[in-house]
């Protein structure tokens, strides 16, 4: 890509919070169709959308919106997703938190258009960090992805997801099993992809999740009801793992760390 690529990274908001907005970083309100409060930004409820599924799909309602409504983003070359409280640290600052959106602070983490574009144009996929999987509150011990999911969520949903993968995308089944038995993972559903890959990923992801939705009962507990967001965190790892194995020409960059916003 000789010219600078056009990059649009959606930043998912669901409540009032200090906003970071640039030509690259685009705030979007998720669950807008069912929210009592309309934030001063675009929403995930225009065009074809799944905004009303936000309690169960979390930030994925923004991902779906970006996939289906790319013309509203001026048809970018790369599309990504961040959270209002968590961003990639493009400068590998070594810090975990930031407390304001001043220019100095954003520049320290590379949260400006110039740095983001320069970083992304070297890769086809930019992923959240791959980290060790620990049991809750036991950072000195590692366990498998599957075991942590069993501790934190409903294992039956994971088994249903694996069954759907085996039926609909059998080539992904062994990489999926390998990933669930491994002790490393990325989280947060945070990623940046070239448009062609992004489109392929979303087609794959939502095809799986919509089928899983038909086969499971969504938990009544408000936290566990976010089941498809939790499953998608794992599916993103499987998708990247598969393409890392099958297509060695893909350039996959793993960001060193994410940073969490601590603004009141």
Short mmCIF file of C-alpha atoms in Angstrom, two decimals:
data_model
loop_
_atom_site.label_atom_id
_atom_site.label_comp_id
_atom_site.label_asym_id
_atom_site.label_seq_id
_atom_site.Cartn_x
_atom_site.Cartn_y
_atom_site.Cartn_z
CA UNK A 1 0.00 0.00 0.00
CA UNK A 2 1.89 3.03 -1.25
CA UNK A 3 -0.48 5.72 0.00
CA UNK A 4 -1.36 6.06 3.64
CA UNK A 5 -4.22 3.65 4.38
CA UNK A 6 -7.57 4.92 5.59
CA UNK A 7 -8.15 3.46 9.05
CA UNK A 8 -11.31 3.61 11.13
CA UNK A 9 -11.29 2.19 14.65
CA UNK A 10 -14.63 2.22 16.42
CA UNK A 11 -14.50 3.03 20.12
CA UNK A 12 -17.52 1.48 21.84
CA UNK A 13 -19.33 3.63 24.45
CA UNK A 14 -22.48 2.75 26.36
CA UNK A 15 -22.63 5.68 28.80
CA UNK A 16 -21.41 9.23 29.28
CA UNK A 17 -17.64 9.29 29.54
CA UNK A 18 -14.82 11.54 28.32
CA UNK A 19 -14.57 10.99 24.57
CA UNK A 20 -11.48 10.39 22.47
CA UNK A 21 -12.22 11.21 18.85
CA UNK A 22 -9.91 11.68 15.85
CA UNK A 23 -10.16 10.95 12.13
CA UNK A 24 -9.12 7.37 12.94
CA UNK A 25 -10.77 6.82 16.34
CA UNK A 26 -14.56 6.94 15.91
CA UNK A 27 -16.77 6.87 19.04
CA UNK A 28 -19.93 4.81 18.66
CA UNK A 29 -22.75 4.24 21.13
CA UNK A 30 -23.56 0.54 21.47
CA UNK A 31 -27.03 -0.66 22.38
CA UNK A 32 -28.38 2.71 21.30
CA UNK A 33 -31.74 1.34 20.17
CA UNK A 34 -32.53 0.19 23.72
CA UNK A 35 -30.77 2.96 25.63
CA UNK A 36 -32.66 5.72 27.47
CA UNK A 37 -29.76 8.09 26.81
CA UNK A 38 -28.52 9.12 23.36
CA UNK A 39 -24.83 10.06 23.42
CA UNK A 40 -23.36 12.72 21.13
CA UNK A 41 -21.84 10.30 18.62
CA UNK A 42 -22.89 7.82 15.96
CA UNK A 43 -24.93 4.84 17.11
CA UNK A 44 -25.06 1.15 16.26
CA UNK A 45 -28.78 1.48 15.48
CA UNK A 46 -28.68 2.84 11.93
CA UNK A 47 -28.91 0.81 8.74
CA UNK A 48 -29.04 -2.95 9.20
CA UNK A 49 -28.01 -3.60 12.80
CA UNK A 50 -28.22 -5.79 15.90
CA UNK A 51 -28.25 -2.90 18.37
CA UNK A 52 -31.05 -4.49 20.40
CA UNK A 53 -28.84 -7.54 21.04
CA UNK A 54 -26.25 -5.48 22.93
CA UNK A 55 -26.99 -7.01 26.37
CA UNK A 56 -25.90 -10.37 24.95
CA UNK A 57 -23.42 -9.33 22.24
CA UNK A 58 -21.71 -6.42 24.05
CA UNK A 59 -19.31 -4.46 21.82
CA UNK A 60 -20.00 -6.84 18.94
CA UNK A 61 -23.03 -4.75 18.02
CA UNK A 62 -20.54 -2.06 16.94
CA UNK A 63 -18.48 -4.66 15.06
CA UNK A 64 -21.56 -5.85 13.20
CA UNK A 65 -22.60 -2.29 12.41
CA UNK A 66 -19.15 -1.51 10.96
CA UNK A 67 -19.21 -4.68 8.86
CA UNK A 68 -22.64 -4.03 7.35
CA UNK A 69 -22.48 -0.23 7.11
CA UNK A 70 -18.96 0.45 5.86
CA UNK A 71 -20.21 3.20 3.56
CA UNK A 72 -21.02 5.24 6.68
CA UNK A 73 -17.32 5.00 7.57
CA UNK A 74 -16.30 6.14 4.06
CA UNK A 75 -15.15 2.62 3.08
CA UNK A 76 -11.84 2.42 4.98
CA UNK A 77 -8.86 0.19 4.21
CA UNK A 78 -8.65 -1.02 7.82
CA UNK A 79 -11.40 -1.42 10.43
CA UNK A 80 -10.92 -1.99 14.15
CA UNK A 81 -12.60 -1.99 17.53
CA UNK A 82 -11.56 -0.55 20.91
CA UNK A 83 -13.45 0.17 24.15
CA UNK A 84 -14.11 3.51 25.81
CA UNK A 85 -11.99 2.38 28.77
CA UNK A 86 -9.32 0.35 26.97
CA UNK A 87 -7.00 1.08 24.04
CA UNK A 88 -3.91 -0.35 22.39
CA UNK A 89 -0.60 1.10 23.58
CA UNK A 90 1.03 1.78 20.21
CA UNK A 91 4.18 3.18 21.84
CA UNK A 92 4.76 0.26 24.24
CA UNK A 93 5.05 2.75 27.09
CA UNK A 94 5.16 0.14 29.83
CA UNK A 95 2.31 1.88 31.65
CA UNK A 96 -1.04 0.29 32.48
CA UNK A 97 -3.32 3.27 33.01
CA UNK A 98 -3.95 6.79 31.79
CA UNK A 99 -5.93 9.55 33.42
CA UNK A 100 -6.76 12.14 30.77
CA UNK A 101 -7.05 12.56 27.02
CA UNK A 102 -4.64 15.47 26.73
CA UNK A 103 -2.43 15.59 23.63
CA UNK A 104 0.63 14.82 25.73
CA UNK A 105 -0.99 11.74 27.24
CA UNK A 106 -2.35 10.45 23.93
CA UNK A 107 1.01 10.98 22.22
CA UNK A 108 2.68 8.99 25.01
CA UNK A 109 0.62 5.97 24.02
CA UNK A 110 0.57 6.67 20.29
CA UNK A 111 -3.14 7.44 20.31
CA UNK A 112 -2.92 9.87 17.42
CA UNK A 113 -3.72 9.30 13.76
CA UNK A 114 -0.14 9.54 12.51
CA UNK A 115 1.22 6.89 14.89
CA UNK A 116 -1.73 4.54 14.43
CA UNK A 117 -1.54 4.69 10.63
CA UNK A 118 2.23 4.20 10.63
CA UNK A 119 1.91 1.20 12.93
CA UNK A 120 -1.01 -0.49 11.20
CA UNK A 121 0.23 -0.23 7.62
CA UNK A 122 2.93 -2.80 8.43
CA UNK A 123 0.37 -5.51 9.23
CA UNK A 124 -2.72 -7.26 7.95
CA UNK A 125 -4.05 -7.93 11.47
CA UNK A 126 -3.18 -6.16 14.71
CA UNK A 127 -4.23 -8.16 17.76
CA UNK A 128 -4.50 -7.50 21.47
CA UNK A 129 -1.61 -9.00 23.49
CA UNK A 130 -1.33 -12.75 23.89
CA UNK A 131 -1.00 -13.40 27.62
CA UNK A 132 -0.86 -16.33 30.02
CA UNK A 133 -4.20 -17.67 31.20
CA UNK A 134 -4.49 -17.60 35.00
CA UNK A 135 -7.18 -18.78 37.41
CA UNK A 136 -8.94 -15.84 39.09
CA UNK A 137 -6.62 -14.13 41.59
CA UNK A 138 -3.82 -16.67 41.05
CA UNK A 139 -1.28 -15.00 38.79
CA UNK A 140 1.39 -17.54 39.76
CA UNK A 141 -0.49 -20.40 38.10
CA UNK A 142 -1.51 -21.03 34.49
CA UNK A 143 -4.45 -23.07 33.24
CA UNK A 144 -6.01 -23.85 29.88
CA UNK A 145 -8.38 -21.52 28.06
CA UNK A 146 -11.10 -24.16 28.39
CA UNK A 147 -10.59 -24.53 32.13
CA UNK A 148 -10.80 -20.78 32.74
CA UNK A 149 -13.99 -20.60 30.68
CA UNK A 150 -15.45 -23.39 32.81
CA UNK A 151 -14.59 -21.44 35.97
CA UNK A 152 -15.90 -18.11 34.69
CA UNK A 153 -18.83 -19.03 32.41
CA UNK A 154 -20.96 -21.95 31.20
CA UNK A 155 -18.85 -24.68 29.64
CA UNK A 156 -21.88 -26.02 27.78
CA UNK A 157 -21.93 -22.83 25.63
CA UNK A 158 -18.31 -23.42 24.68
CA UNK A 159 -19.07 -27.02 23.73
CA UNK A 160 -21.99 -25.86 21.58
CA UNK A 161 -19.71 -23.37 19.86
CA UNK A 162 -17.15 -26.08 19.12
CA UNK A 163 -19.90 -28.26 17.69
CA UNK A 164 -21.05 -25.44 15.40
CA UNK A 165 -17.47 -24.83 14.24
CA UNK A 166 -17.06 -28.53 13.44
CA UNK A 167 -20.29 -28.55 11.43
CA UNK A 168 -19.95 -25.25 9.56
CA UNK A 169 -16.17 -24.66 9.41
CA UNK A 170 -14.44 -28.03 9.88
CA UNK A 171 -11.02 -26.64 8.89
CA UNK A 172 -11.14 -24.48 12.01
CA UNK A 173 -12.06 -27.32 14.36
CA UNK A 174 -8.56 -28.59 15.17
CA UNK A 175 -7.10 -25.06 15.62
CA UNK A 176 -10.08 -24.37 17.91
CA UNK A 177 -9.37 -27.47 20.02
CA UNK A 178 -5.67 -26.61 20.16
CA UNK A 179 -6.47 -23.09 21.31
CA UNK A 180 -8.89 -24.21 24.05
CA UNK A 181 -6.27 -26.61 25.37
CA UNK A 182 -3.54 -23.95 25.30
CA UNK A 183 -2.62 -21.66 28.19
CA UNK A 184 -2.35 -18.38 26.28
CA UNK A 185 -5.01 -16.05 24.92
CA UNK A 186 -5.88 -12.49 23.95
CA UNK A 187 -9.01 -10.80 25.27
CA UNK A 188 -11.35 -7.80 24.93
CA UNK A 189 -12.51 -8.37 21.29
CA UNK A 190 -10.02 -5.66 20.34
CA UNK A 191 -8.49 -5.95 16.88
CA UNK A 192 -7.63 -4.00 13.73
CA UNK A 193 -7.82 -5.72 10.34
CA UNK A 194 -7.48 -4.94 6.69
CA UNK A 195 -10.95 -4.56 5.25
CA UNK A 196 -10.94 -7.79 3.23
CA UNK A 197 -9.87 -9.81 6.28
CA UNK A 198 -12.30 -7.92 8.52
CA UNK A 199 -15.19 -8.78 6.21
CA UNK A 200 -14.19 -12.44 6.13
CA UNK A 201 -13.80 -12.53 9.91
CA UNK A 202 -17.20 -10.94 10.56
CA UNK A 203 -18.93 -13.30 8.13
CA UNK A 204 -17.34 -16.26 9.95
CA UNK A 205 -17.88 -14.88 13.46
CA UNK A 206 -21.53 -13.92 13.17
CA UNK A 207 -22.42 -17.03 11.21
CA UNK A 208 -21.16 -19.06 14.17
CA UNK A 209 -22.64 -16.87 16.90
CA UNK A 210 -26.08 -16.61 15.32
CA UNK A 211 -26.21 -20.40 15.05
CA UNK A 212 -25.07 -20.82 18.67
CA UNK A 213 -27.77 -18.35 19.69
CA UNK A 214 -30.39 -20.67 18.18
CA UNK A 215 -29.12 -23.61 20.24
CA UNK A 216 -28.56 -22.22 23.73
CA UNK A 217 -30.64 -20.53 26.37
CA UNK A 218 -29.25 -17.10 27.22
CA UNK A 219 -28.49 -16.92 30.98
CA UNK A 220 -30.74 -14.71 33.09
CA UNK A 221 -27.81 -13.39 35.11
CA UNK A 222 -26.92 -9.94 33.65
CA UNK A 223 -23.19 -10.67 33.56
CA UNK A 224 -23.43 -14.17 32.12
CA UNK A 225 -26.03 -12.99 29.61
CA UNK A 226 -23.13 -11.34 27.77
CA UNK A 227 -22.38 -14.83 26.52
CA UNK A 228 -21.72 -13.98 22.85
CA UNK A 229 -19.21 -11.30 23.80
CA UNK A 230 -17.36 -13.87 25.91
CA UNK A 231 -17.45 -16.48 23.16
CA UNK A 232 -16.28 -13.98 20.54
CA UNK A 233 -13.16 -13.19 22.58
CA UNK A 234 -12.18 -16.83 22.14
CA UNK A 235 -13.31 -17.06 18.53
CA UNK A 236 -11.06 -14.16 17.55
CA UNK A 237 -8.08 -16.16 18.84
CA UNK A 238 -9.17 -19.18 16.80
CA UNK A 239 -9.60 -17.12 13.64
CA UNK A 240 -6.15 -15.57 13.94
CA UNK A 241 -4.55 -18.89 14.90
CA UNK A 242 -6.06 -20.59 11.87
CA UNK A 243 -4.91 -17.90 9.47
CA UNK A 244 -1.47 -17.80 11.06
CA UNK A 245 -1.17 -21.52 10.33
CA UNK A 246 -2.72 -21.59 6.87
CA UNK A 247 -1.51 -18.32 5.37
CA UNK A 248 2.07 -17.51 6.17
CA UNK A 249 1.92 -14.41 3.99
CA UNK A 250 -0.38 -12.67 6.44
CA UNK A 251 1.45 -10.21 8.65
CA UNK A 252 0.02 -10.41 12.16
CA UNK A 253 1.17 -7.90 14.74
CA UNK A 254 0.55 -8.47 18.44
CA UNK A 255 0.41 -5.22 20.37
CA UNK A 256 2.61 -5.41 23.46
CA UNK A 257 0.03 -4.11 25.91
CA UNK A 258 -3.31 -2.40 26.35
CA UNK A 259 -3.93 0.62 28.54
CA UNK A 260 -6.94 1.23 30.75
CA UNK A 261 -8.57 4.60 31.17
CA UNK A 262 -8.96 5.82 34.77
CA UNK A 263 -11.01 8.97 34.32
CA UNK A 264 -13.85 9.73 36.71
#
